[in-house]
Amino acid sequence: MLKRFGLVLLAATATAGEWQFKDVFAPGAGSKPRLYIVYGAVAVGRQNLAVLQVMTADEKEQRRLRAEHGDSVYFALAWLSSTWSVREWGERFFVREPDMVPKAGDLTRIEQRFTPRTFPKVLVRGEEEGEGEGGEEGVKCPYLLAFPTKFCCFGDELKVTATYELPFVMNNLRVVDGEVWVVGVWEDHLIHRFDLERRQLVEHRLPLEGLRAAMAAAGVKDEEMASVKSPGKELRKVRILPLEREPTTREEEMEHEQLRGFALPLYTLPTSFQYDVAVRGRRAAAAVRSPMGLWVTDWPEGGKGSFVAVKKEDLPALPGGATRLYLLGLEAVDEDGFFAAFEVHLPKTFAQWLVENPTQALEYQKLEGREIAPGEMAGGEIALMGLRFARGKVAESWFQTSGAMEKWRPQNGPIFAYRPGEVWTGIRHKKNAWIRGIGRLH
């Protein structure tokens, strides 16, 4: 959820600047020739289960990894101690970073360029979380590692025991009462139970029409919910098969690289609009980016429920030019309260970006494959916005840019815990980018 060119963090009010990283651990501090970043983690008893992004400064190793896997950067599973030091390394995955960003169906082309990274994600199944070191004995598939189009099961030894593919790009993967649920519009529903034994989706809940009906009852007009729909049926059987001949163009080479990777080519799979689902007890909620709001309904029935539309006056005073906003995720605080986190982009003109950070600006222009006009809105600062919903209203909101941070800054990776008053994320030192770690903002 962090970006190449900056980020933001959560604060108590829209103008608060006193919040800093109070608890800081640096497991990969200056660990040349290999540097690892905690990309996502979950507590398991007295230790942490994490997925690490690993890089190497050794040129010989870089060449070997590129020759064998097409990339020198990879992800690896690991057990970390309570102070975030590595205890045990597990299996590694070579995945193209662009494949970690689901391209939601309601994003414009320019929005897609700046979409936050939300995968890979580590989960613990059911009651094992917090019960011991390594989970309950005898539980099949106690831990999950999720990518946008598939997820893996693995055990205490961190070896993958099974991999499951999905027919669409998911927004999130959830564990509810030990069962695996996939978030993404499919069969006109918002969340789906995946049967590990049968290796398929077997149940669909929270009908899309229920969400639209609740929106309409809240006064949302049809044109405002135009993107809140199912992906086209014609996309369901689309796949890019391996080319029968050697690639002759750079585009074909890139296509081959994707096919050799762990993730499926995302552009061949159906995608839904940006939303997330959280379940707590007898209540479920779906947070939607556009039109922004929260649908709260019964679980598992999924009746009409109610939609809390977010109005301009519900939001903190965002700076002018905050035109791009992304939903990072939804957390259930209790059965009546939910917390949604958003990333907000404060774009600047390409000319401004070129002056402030020419390397990143030129990298962006290269990715675009065209010469960008000086006055075009492009990069800029990023902020994190949090909204807490309670009993049919927006109860509180937070907003802060990274400019208020002192010694540490967020790094290029997702925030893997966000709740009112607490954010855990990977961080880097402001003056030495090789010093990385974990920080809790509070």
Coordinates of C-alpha atoms in Angstrom, one line a residue:
M1 CA 0.0 0.0 0.0
L2 CA 3.0 2.2 0.0
K3 CA 4.4 3.7 -3.1
R4 CA 7.6 4.4 -4.9
F5 CA 7.3 8.1 -4.2
G6 CA 6.0 8.4 -0.7
L7 CA 3.1 7.6 1.7
V8 CA 1.1 8.7 4.5
L9 CA 0.2 7.6 7.9
L10 CA -2.7 7.6 10.3
A11 CA -3.2 10.4 12.8
A12 CA -5.8 11.3 15.5
T13 CA -7.2 14.3 13.6
A14 CA -6.9 15.9 10.2
T15 CA -4.3 18.3 11.4
A16 CA -2.4 16.2 13.9
G17 CA 1.3 16.0 13.4
E18 CA 2.6 14.7 16.7
W19 CA 2.1 11.0 16.0
Q20 CA 5.4 9.1 15.3
F21 CA 6.7 5.6 15.2
K22 CA 7.0 4.7 18.9
D23 CA 7.8 1.0 18.6
V24 CA 10.5 0.3 16.0
F25 CA 12.3 -3.0 15.1
A26 CA 14.8 -3.3 12.4
P27 CA 15.2 -7.0 11.5
G28 CA 16.9 -6.2 8.1
A29 CA 19.0 -3.2 9.1
G30 CA 21.9 -2.9 6.8
S31 CA 22.1 -6.6 6.2
K32 CA 24.1 -6.5 3.0
P33 CA 24.6 -8.3 0.7
R34 CA 21.0 -9.5 1.3
L35 CA 18.2 -7.1 2.4
Y36 CA 14.7 -8.3 3.4
I37 CA 11.6 -6.3 4.0
V38 CA 8.6 -7.5 6.1
Y39 CA 5.9 -7.2 3.5
G40 CA 3.1 -8.7 5.5
A41 CA 2.7 -10.5 8.9
V42 CA 0.3 -11.9 11.4
A43 CA 0.8 -12.8 15.0
V44 CA 0.8 -16.5 15.9
G45 CA 1.3 -17.1 19.6
R46 CA 4.6 -15.6 20.7
Q47 CA 6.0 -15.2 17.2
N48 CA 5.0 -13.7 13.8
L49 CA 4.4 -15.4 10.6
A50 CA 5.6 -13.2 7.7
V51 CA 6.1 -12.9 4.0
L52 CA 9.4 -11.1 3.3
Q53 CA 10.5 -9.4 0.1
V54 CA 14.2 -10.3 -0.4
M55 CA 16.8 -8.4 -2.4
T56 CA 20.5 -9.0 -2.9
A57 CA 23.3 -6.7 -3.6
D58 CA 25.6 -9.5 -4.8
E59 CA 25.9 -9.1 -8.6
K60 CA 26.8 -12.8 -9.2
E61 CA 23.7 -13.9 -7.3
Q62 CA 21.5 -11.4 -9.1
R63 CA 22.6 -12.8 -12.5
R64 CA 22.0 -16.4 -11.4
L65 CA 18.5 -15.6 -10.1
R66 CA 17.6 -13.7 -13.2
A67 CA 18.8 -16.5 -15.4
E68 CA 16.9 -19.1 -13.4
H69 CA 13.7 -17.3 -12.4
G70 CA 13.6 -14.1 -14.5
D71 CA 14.0 -11.8 -11.5
S72 CA 16.5 -11.2 -8.7
V73 CA 13.9 -10.1 -6.2
Y74 CA 11.7 -12.7 -4.6
F75 CA 9.2 -13.3 -1.7
A76 CA 9.9 -15.8 1.1
L77 CA 7.9 -17.1 4.0
A78 CA 9.5 -16.9 7.4
W79 CA 8.9 -17.3 11.1
L80 CA 9.9 -14.1 13.0
S81 CA 10.3 -13.7 16.8
S82 CA 8.2 -11.3 18.9
T83 CA 10.8 -8.7 18.2
W84 CA 10.7 -9.4 14.4
S85 CA 14.1 -11.2 14.0
V86 CA 14.2 -14.1 11.6
R87 CA 13.9 -17.5 13.3
E88 CA 13.3 -19.8 10.3
W89 CA 13.2 -19.3 6.5
G90 CA 10.6 -21.1 4.4
E91 CA 9.7 -21.5 0.7
R92 CA 10.3 -18.6 -1.7
F93 CA 8.3 -17.3 -4.6
F94 CA 9.3 -15.4 -7.7
V95 CA 6.4 -13.0 -8.6
R96 CA 6.4 -9.9 -10.7
E97 CA 5.6 -6.9 -8.5
P98 CA 2.9 -5.5 -10.9
D99 CA 1.0 -8.8 -10.3
M100 CA 0.7 -7.8 -6.6
V101 CA -1.7 -5.0 -7.6
P102 CA -5.3 -6.0 -8.5
K103 CA -6.6 -3.8 -11.3
A104 CA -10.1 -3.0 -10.1
G105 CA -12.7 -2.6 -12.8
D106 CA -13.6 0.9 -11.7
L107 CA -10.1 2.3 -11.9
T108 CA -9.1 4.6 -14.7
R109 CA -5.9 4.1 -16.6
I110 CA -4.1 6.8 -14.6
E111 CA -5.4 5.4 -11.4
Q112 CA -4.1 2.0 -12.2
R113 CA -0.6 3.4 -12.5
F114 CA -0.6 4.5 -8.8
T115 CA -2.7 1.7 -7.3
P116 CA -1.4 0.5 -3.9
R117 CA 0.1 -3.0 -3.6
T118 CA -2.1 -5.2 -1.4
F119 CA -0.6 -8.7 -1.9
P120 CA 0.9 -11.1 -0.9
K121 CA -1.1 -11.5 2.3
V122 CA -0.5 -14.0 5.1
L123 CA -3.5 -15.4 7.1
V124 CA -4.1 -17.8 9.9
R125 CA -7.1 -20.2 9.8
G126 CA -9.6 -20.1 12.6
E127 CA -8.8 -20.6 16.3
E128 CA -5.1 -21.3 15.8
E129 CA -4.4 -17.6 15.8
G130 CA -2.7 -16.6 19.1
E131 CA -3.0 -20.1 20.5
G132 CA 0.6 -21.3 20.2
E133 CA 3.7 -21.4 18.1
G134 CA 2.8 -22.9 14.8
G135 CA -0.9 -23.6 15.1
E136 CA -3.0 -26.4 16.4
E137 CA -1.8 -29.9 15.7
G138 CA -3.7 -31.8 13.1
V139 CA -5.2 -28.8 11.4
K140 CA -4.9 -29.1 7.6
C141 CA -3.7 -26.0 5.9
P142 CA -3.2 -23.9 9.1
Y143 CA -1.7 -21.0 7.2
L144 CA -2.5 -19.3 4.0
L145 CA -0.5 -17.1 1.6
A146 CA -2.7 -15.1 -0.9
F147 CA -1.9 -13.6 -4.2
P148 CA -4.4 -11.7 -6.4
T149 CA -5.4 -14.8 -8.5
K150 CA -4.5 -17.8 -6.2
F151 CA -3.5 -18.8 -2.7
C152 CA -1.3 -21.4 -1.1
C153 CA -1.6 -23.6 2.0
F154 CA 1.5 -24.3 4.1
G155 CA 2.3 -25.8 7.5
D156 CA 4.7 -25.1 10.4
E157 CA 7.7 -26.0 8.3
L158 CA 6.7 -23.3 5.8
K159 CA 6.5 -25.7 2.8
V160 CA 3.6 -25.2 0.4
T161 CA 1.3 -28.2 0.6
A162 CA -1.3 -27.1 -2.0
T163 CA -2.0 -24.2 -4.4
Y164 CA -5.5 -23.1 -5.4
E165 CA -6.3 -20.9 -8.5
L166 CA -9.3 -18.6 -8.9
P167 CA -11.2 -17.7 -12.0
F168 CA -11.1 -14.0 -11.2
V169 CA -8.9 -11.4 -9.5
M170 CA -9.8 -11.2 -5.8
N171 CA -9.9 -8.0 -3.7
N172 CA -9.1 -9.9 -0.5
L173 CA -8.9 -13.3 1.1
R174 CA -10.7 -13.8 4.5
V175 CA -10.9 -16.5 7.1
V176 CA -14.3 -16.7 8.8
D177 CA -14.7 -19.4 11.5
G178 CA -11.9 -21.4 10.0
E179 CA -13.3 -21.3 6.5
V180 CA -11.7 -19.6 3.5
W181 CA -13.7 -16.9 1.9
V182 CA -12.7 -15.0 -1.3
V183 CA -13.8 -11.4 -1.8
G184 CA -14.6 -10.4 -5.4
V185 CA -17.7 -10.1 -7.5
W186 CA -18.6 -13.6 -8.9
E187 CA -22.0 -15.1 -9.7
D188 CA -23.4 -11.7 -8.7
H189 CA -22.3 -12.1 -5.1
L190 CA -19.6 -10.3 -3.1
I191 CA -17.9 -13.1 -1.1
H192 CA -17.5 -16.8 -1.7
R193 CA -16.5 -19.9 0.3
F194 CA -13.7 -22.0 -1.1
D195 CA -13.8 -25.7 -0.4
L196 CA -10.2 -26.9 0.0
E197 CA -11.1 -30.5 -0.5
R198 CA -13.1 -30.0 -3.6
R199 CA -10.7 -27.2 -4.8
Q200 CA -13.5 -24.9 -5.9
L201 CA -15.9 -22.2 -4.9
V202 CA -18.9 -23.8 -3.4
E203 CA -21.0 -21.0 -1.8
H204 CA -21.8 -17.4 -2.6
R205 CA -23.1 -14.8 -0.1
L206 CA -23.9 -11.1 0.1
P207 CA -25.8 -10.6 -3.2
L208 CA -24.7 -7.7 -5.4
E209 CA -28.3 -6.6 -5.8
G210 CA -28.6 -6.4 -2.0
L211 CA -25.8 -3.8 -2.0
R212 CA -27.4 -1.8 -4.9
A213 CA -30.8 -1.9 -3.2
A214 CA -29.3 -0.6 0.0
M215 CA -27.5 2.2 -1.9
A216 CA -30.7 3.2 -3.6
A217 CA -32.6 3.3 -0.3
A218 CA -29.8 5.6 1.0
G219 CA -30.4 8.0 -1.9
V220 CA -27.6 7.0 -4.2
K221 CA -28.6 7.5 -7.9
D222 CA -28.2 4.9 -10.6
E223 CA -25.5 6.8 -12.4
E224 CA -23.5 7.1 -9.2
M225 CA -23.4 3.3 -8.8
A226 CA -22.7 2.6 -12.5
S227 CA -19.4 0.7 -11.6
V228 CA -21.0 -1.4 -8.9
K229 CA -21.7 -4.4 -11.1
S230 CA -20.5 -7.9 -12.1
P231 CA -17.7 -8.3 -14.6
G232 CA -18.8 -9.2 -18.1
K233 CA -19.6 -12.9 -18.6
E234 CA -17.5 -12.9 -21.8
L235 CA -14.4 -12.5 -19.7
R236 CA -14.8 -15.8 -17.8
K237 CA -13.1 -18.1 -20.3
V238 CA -10.3 -15.8 -21.4
R239 CA -6.8 -17.1 -20.9
I240 CA -3.5 -16.3 -22.6
L241 CA -1.9 -19.7 -23.5
P242 CA 1.9 -20.1 -23.9
L243 CA 3.0 -18.9 -27.3
E244 CA 3.8 -21.7 -29.8
R245 CA 6.8 -19.9 -31.2
E246 CA 9.7 -17.9 -29.7
P247 CA 8.9 -14.2 -29.0
T248 CA 10.1 -11.7 -31.6
T249 CA 9.0 -8.5 -29.9
R250 CA 9.5 -7.0 -26.5
E251 CA 5.7 -7.3 -25.9
E252 CA 5.9 -11.0 -26.6
E253 CA 8.9 -11.4 -24.3
M254 CA 7.0 -9.6 -21.5
E255 CA 4.1 -11.9 -22.1
H256 CA 6.3 -15.0 -21.8
E257 CA 7.8 -13.6 -18.6
Q258 CA 4.4 -13.3 -17.1
L259 CA 3.4 -16.9 -18.1
R260 CA 6.6 -18.2 -16.5
G261 CA 5.8 -16.4 -13.2
F262 CA 3.9 -17.6 -10.2
A263 CA 0.9 -15.2 -10.7
L264 CA -1.6 -15.6 -13.6
P265 CA -1.7 -12.7 -16.1
L266 CA -4.1 -10.4 -14.4
Y267 CA -5.3 -8.7 -17.5
T268 CA -6.9 -11.9 -18.7
L269 CA -9.1 -12.4 -15.7
P270 CA -12.4 -10.7 -14.6
T271 CA -12.0 -7.9 -12.1
S272 CA -14.6 -6.2 -9.9
F273 CA -14.9 -2.7 -8.5
Q274 CA -12.9 -1.7 -5.4
Y275 CA -14.5 -2.9 -2.2
D276 CA -13.7 -5.2 0.8
V277 CA -15.8 -7.3 3.1
A278 CA -15.4 -7.9 6.8
V279 CA -17.4 -10.3 9.0
R280 CA -17.8 -10.2 12.8
G281 CA -20.3 -12.5 14.5
R282 CA -23.8 -12.1 13.0
R283 CA -22.9 -8.9 11.0
A284 CA -21.1 -8.4 7.8
A285 CA -20.1 -5.2 6.1
A286 CA -18.8 -4.2 2.6
A287 CA -16.9 -0.9 2.2
V288 CA -17.0 0.6 -1.3
R289 CA -14.7 3.2 -2.8
S290 CA -17.2 4.7 -5.3
P291 CA -19.8 5.7 -4.3
M292 CA -18.0 5.8 -1.0
G293 CA -19.8 4.1 1.8
L294 CA -20.4 1.1 4.0
W295 CA -23.1 -1.6 3.5
V296 CA -24.0 -3.4 6.8
T297 CA -26.1 -6.5 6.7
D298 CA -26.7 -9.8 8.5
W299 CA -24.4 -12.7 8.3
P300 CA -24.8 -15.3 6.8
E301 CA -28.3 -14.3 5.5
G302 CA -27.2 -11.1 3.8
G303 CA -30.5 -9.2 3.7
K304 CA -31.0 -5.7 2.4
G305 CA -29.3 -4.1 5.4
S306 CA -28.4 -0.4 5.3
F307 CA -25.9 1.7 3.4
V308 CA -24.0 4.5 5.1
A309 CA -23.1 7.0 2.4
V310 CA -20.0 9.0 3.1
K311 CA -20.6 12.7 2.5
K312 CA -18.1 15.4 2.0
E313 CA -18.7 16.7 5.5
D314 CA -17.8 13.3 7.0
L315 CA -14.3 13.4 5.6
P316 CA -11.3 15.3 7.0
A317 CA -10.2 18.4 5.3
L318 CA -8.2 16.9 2.4
P319 CA -5.8 19.2 0.6
G320 CA -6.8 20.5 -2.8
G321 CA -6.0 18.2 -5.7
A322 CA -6.6 14.9 -3.8
T323 CA -8.2 13.3 -6.9
R324 CA -7.2 9.7 -6.5
L325 CA -8.4 7.6 -3.6
Y326 CA -8.1 3.9 -3.0
L327 CA -9.7 1.5 -0.5
L328 CA -7.0 -0.4 1.3
G329 CA -9.1 -2.6 3.5
L330 CA -11.9 -3.0 6.0
E331 CA -11.6 -4.2 9.6
A332 CA -14.5 -5.2 12.0
V333 CA -14.0 -3.5 15.3
D334 CA -17.1 -5.2 16.8
E335 CA -20.5 -6.3 15.4
D336 CA -21.7 -2.7 15.2
G337 CA -18.4 -0.9 14.3
F338 CA -16.1 -1.1 11.3
F339 CA -12.9 0.7 10.3
A340 CA -12.0 1.4 6.6
A341 CA -8.5 2.6 5.5
F342 CA -8.0 4.6 2.3
E343 CA -4.9 5.8 0.5
V344 CA -5.2 9.3 -0.8
H345 CA -3.0 10.7 -3.6
L346 CA -2.2 14.4 -3.7
P347 CA -0.9 14.6 -7.3
K348 CA 1.5 17.3 -8.5
T349 CA 2.3 18.3 -12.1
F350 CA 5.0 16.3 -13.9
A351 CA 7.2 19.4 -13.8
Q352 CA 6.9 19.7 -10.0
W353 CA 7.7 16.0 -9.6
L354 CA 10.6 16.3 -12.0
V355 CA 12.1 19.0 -9.8
E356 CA 11.5 17.3 -6.4
N357 CA 12.3 13.7 -7.4
P358 CA 13.7 13.4 -11.0
T359 CA 14.5 9.7 -10.7
Q360 CA 11.0 8.7 -9.9
A361 CA 9.5 11.1 -12.3
L362 CA 11.6 9.8 -15.2
E363 CA 10.9 6.2 -14.2
Y364 CA 7.2 7.0 -14.3
Q365 CA 7.6 8.5 -17.8
K366 CA 9.4 5.4 -19.0
L367 CA 6.6 3.2 -17.7
E368 CA 4.1 5.4 -19.5
G369 CA 6.1 5.0 -22.7
R370 CA 5.5 8.6 -23.8
E371 CA 6.7 12.1 -23.2
I372 CA 4.6 13.6 -20.4
A373 CA 3.6 17.2 -20.7
P374 CA 5.0 19.5 -17.9
G375 CA 1.5 20.5 -16.7
E376 CA 0.0 17.0 -16.6
M377 CA -0.9 15.7 -13.1
A378 CA 1.3 12.8 -12.3
G379 CA 3.1 12.0 -9.1
G380 CA 2.9 13.6 -5.7
E381 CA 2.6 12.9 -2.0
I382 CA 0.5 10.1 -0.6
A383 CA -1.7 10.1 2.5
L384 CA -3.6 7.6 4.6
M385 CA -7.2 8.3 5.6
G386 CA -9.1 6.2 8.1
L387 CA -12.9 6.2 8.6
R388 CA -14.6 4.6 11.6
F389 CA -18.3 3.6 11.1
A390 CA -20.6 3.0 14.1
R391 CA -24.3 2.4 14.2
G392 CA -25.3 3.8 10.9
K393 CA -22.9 6.8 10.7
V394 CA -19.4 7.9 10.1
A395 CA -18.2 8.2 13.7
E396 CA -14.6 9.5 13.2
S397 CA -12.0 10.2 10.5
W398 CA -8.2 10.5 10.4
F399 CA -5.8 11.9 7.9
Q400 CA -2.0 12.6 7.8
T401 CA 0.7 12.8 5.2
S402 CA 4.2 11.4 5.7
G403 CA 5.7 14.9 5.9
A404 CA 5.1 14.8 9.7
M405 CA 7.2 11.7 10.2
E406 CA 10.6 12.3 11.7
K407 CA 13.3 9.6 11.7
W408 CA 11.4 6.8 9.9
R409 CA 9.3 6.6 6.7
P410 CA 7.0 3.9 5.4
Q411 CA 8.6 1.7 2.8
N412 CA 7.3 0.1 -0.5
G413 CA 4.9 -2.5 0.9
P414 CA 1.5 -2.9 2.4
I415 CA 0.4 -1.8 5.8
F416 CA -0.6 -5.1 7.3
A417 CA -2.5 -3.9 10.3
Y418 CA -4.7 -0.8 10.6
R419 CA -7.2 -0.1 13.3
P420 CA -8.2 3.1 15.1
G421 CA -5.2 4.2 17.1
E422 CA -2.7 1.6 15.7
V423 CA -0.9 1.0 12.5
W424 CA 1.8 -1.6 11.9
T425 CA 3.9 -1.2 8.7
G426 CA 7.3 -1.8 7.1
I427 CA 9.5 1.3 7.5
R428 CA 12.8 2.6 6.3
H429 CA 15.2 5.1 7.8
K430 CA 14.9 8.6 6.2
K431 CA 18.7 9.0 5.8
N432 CA 19.7 5.5 5.0
A433 CA 17.4 3.5 2.8
W434 CA 19.3 0.2 3.6
I435 CA 18.0 0.4 7.2
R436 CA 14.6 -1.2 7.1
G437 CA 12.3 -2.6 9.8
I438 CA 8.9 -2.6 11.4
G439 CA 7.1 0.3 13.1
R440 CA 4.0 0.9 15.0
L441 CA 2.5 4.3 14.7
H442 CA 0.5 5.5 17.7

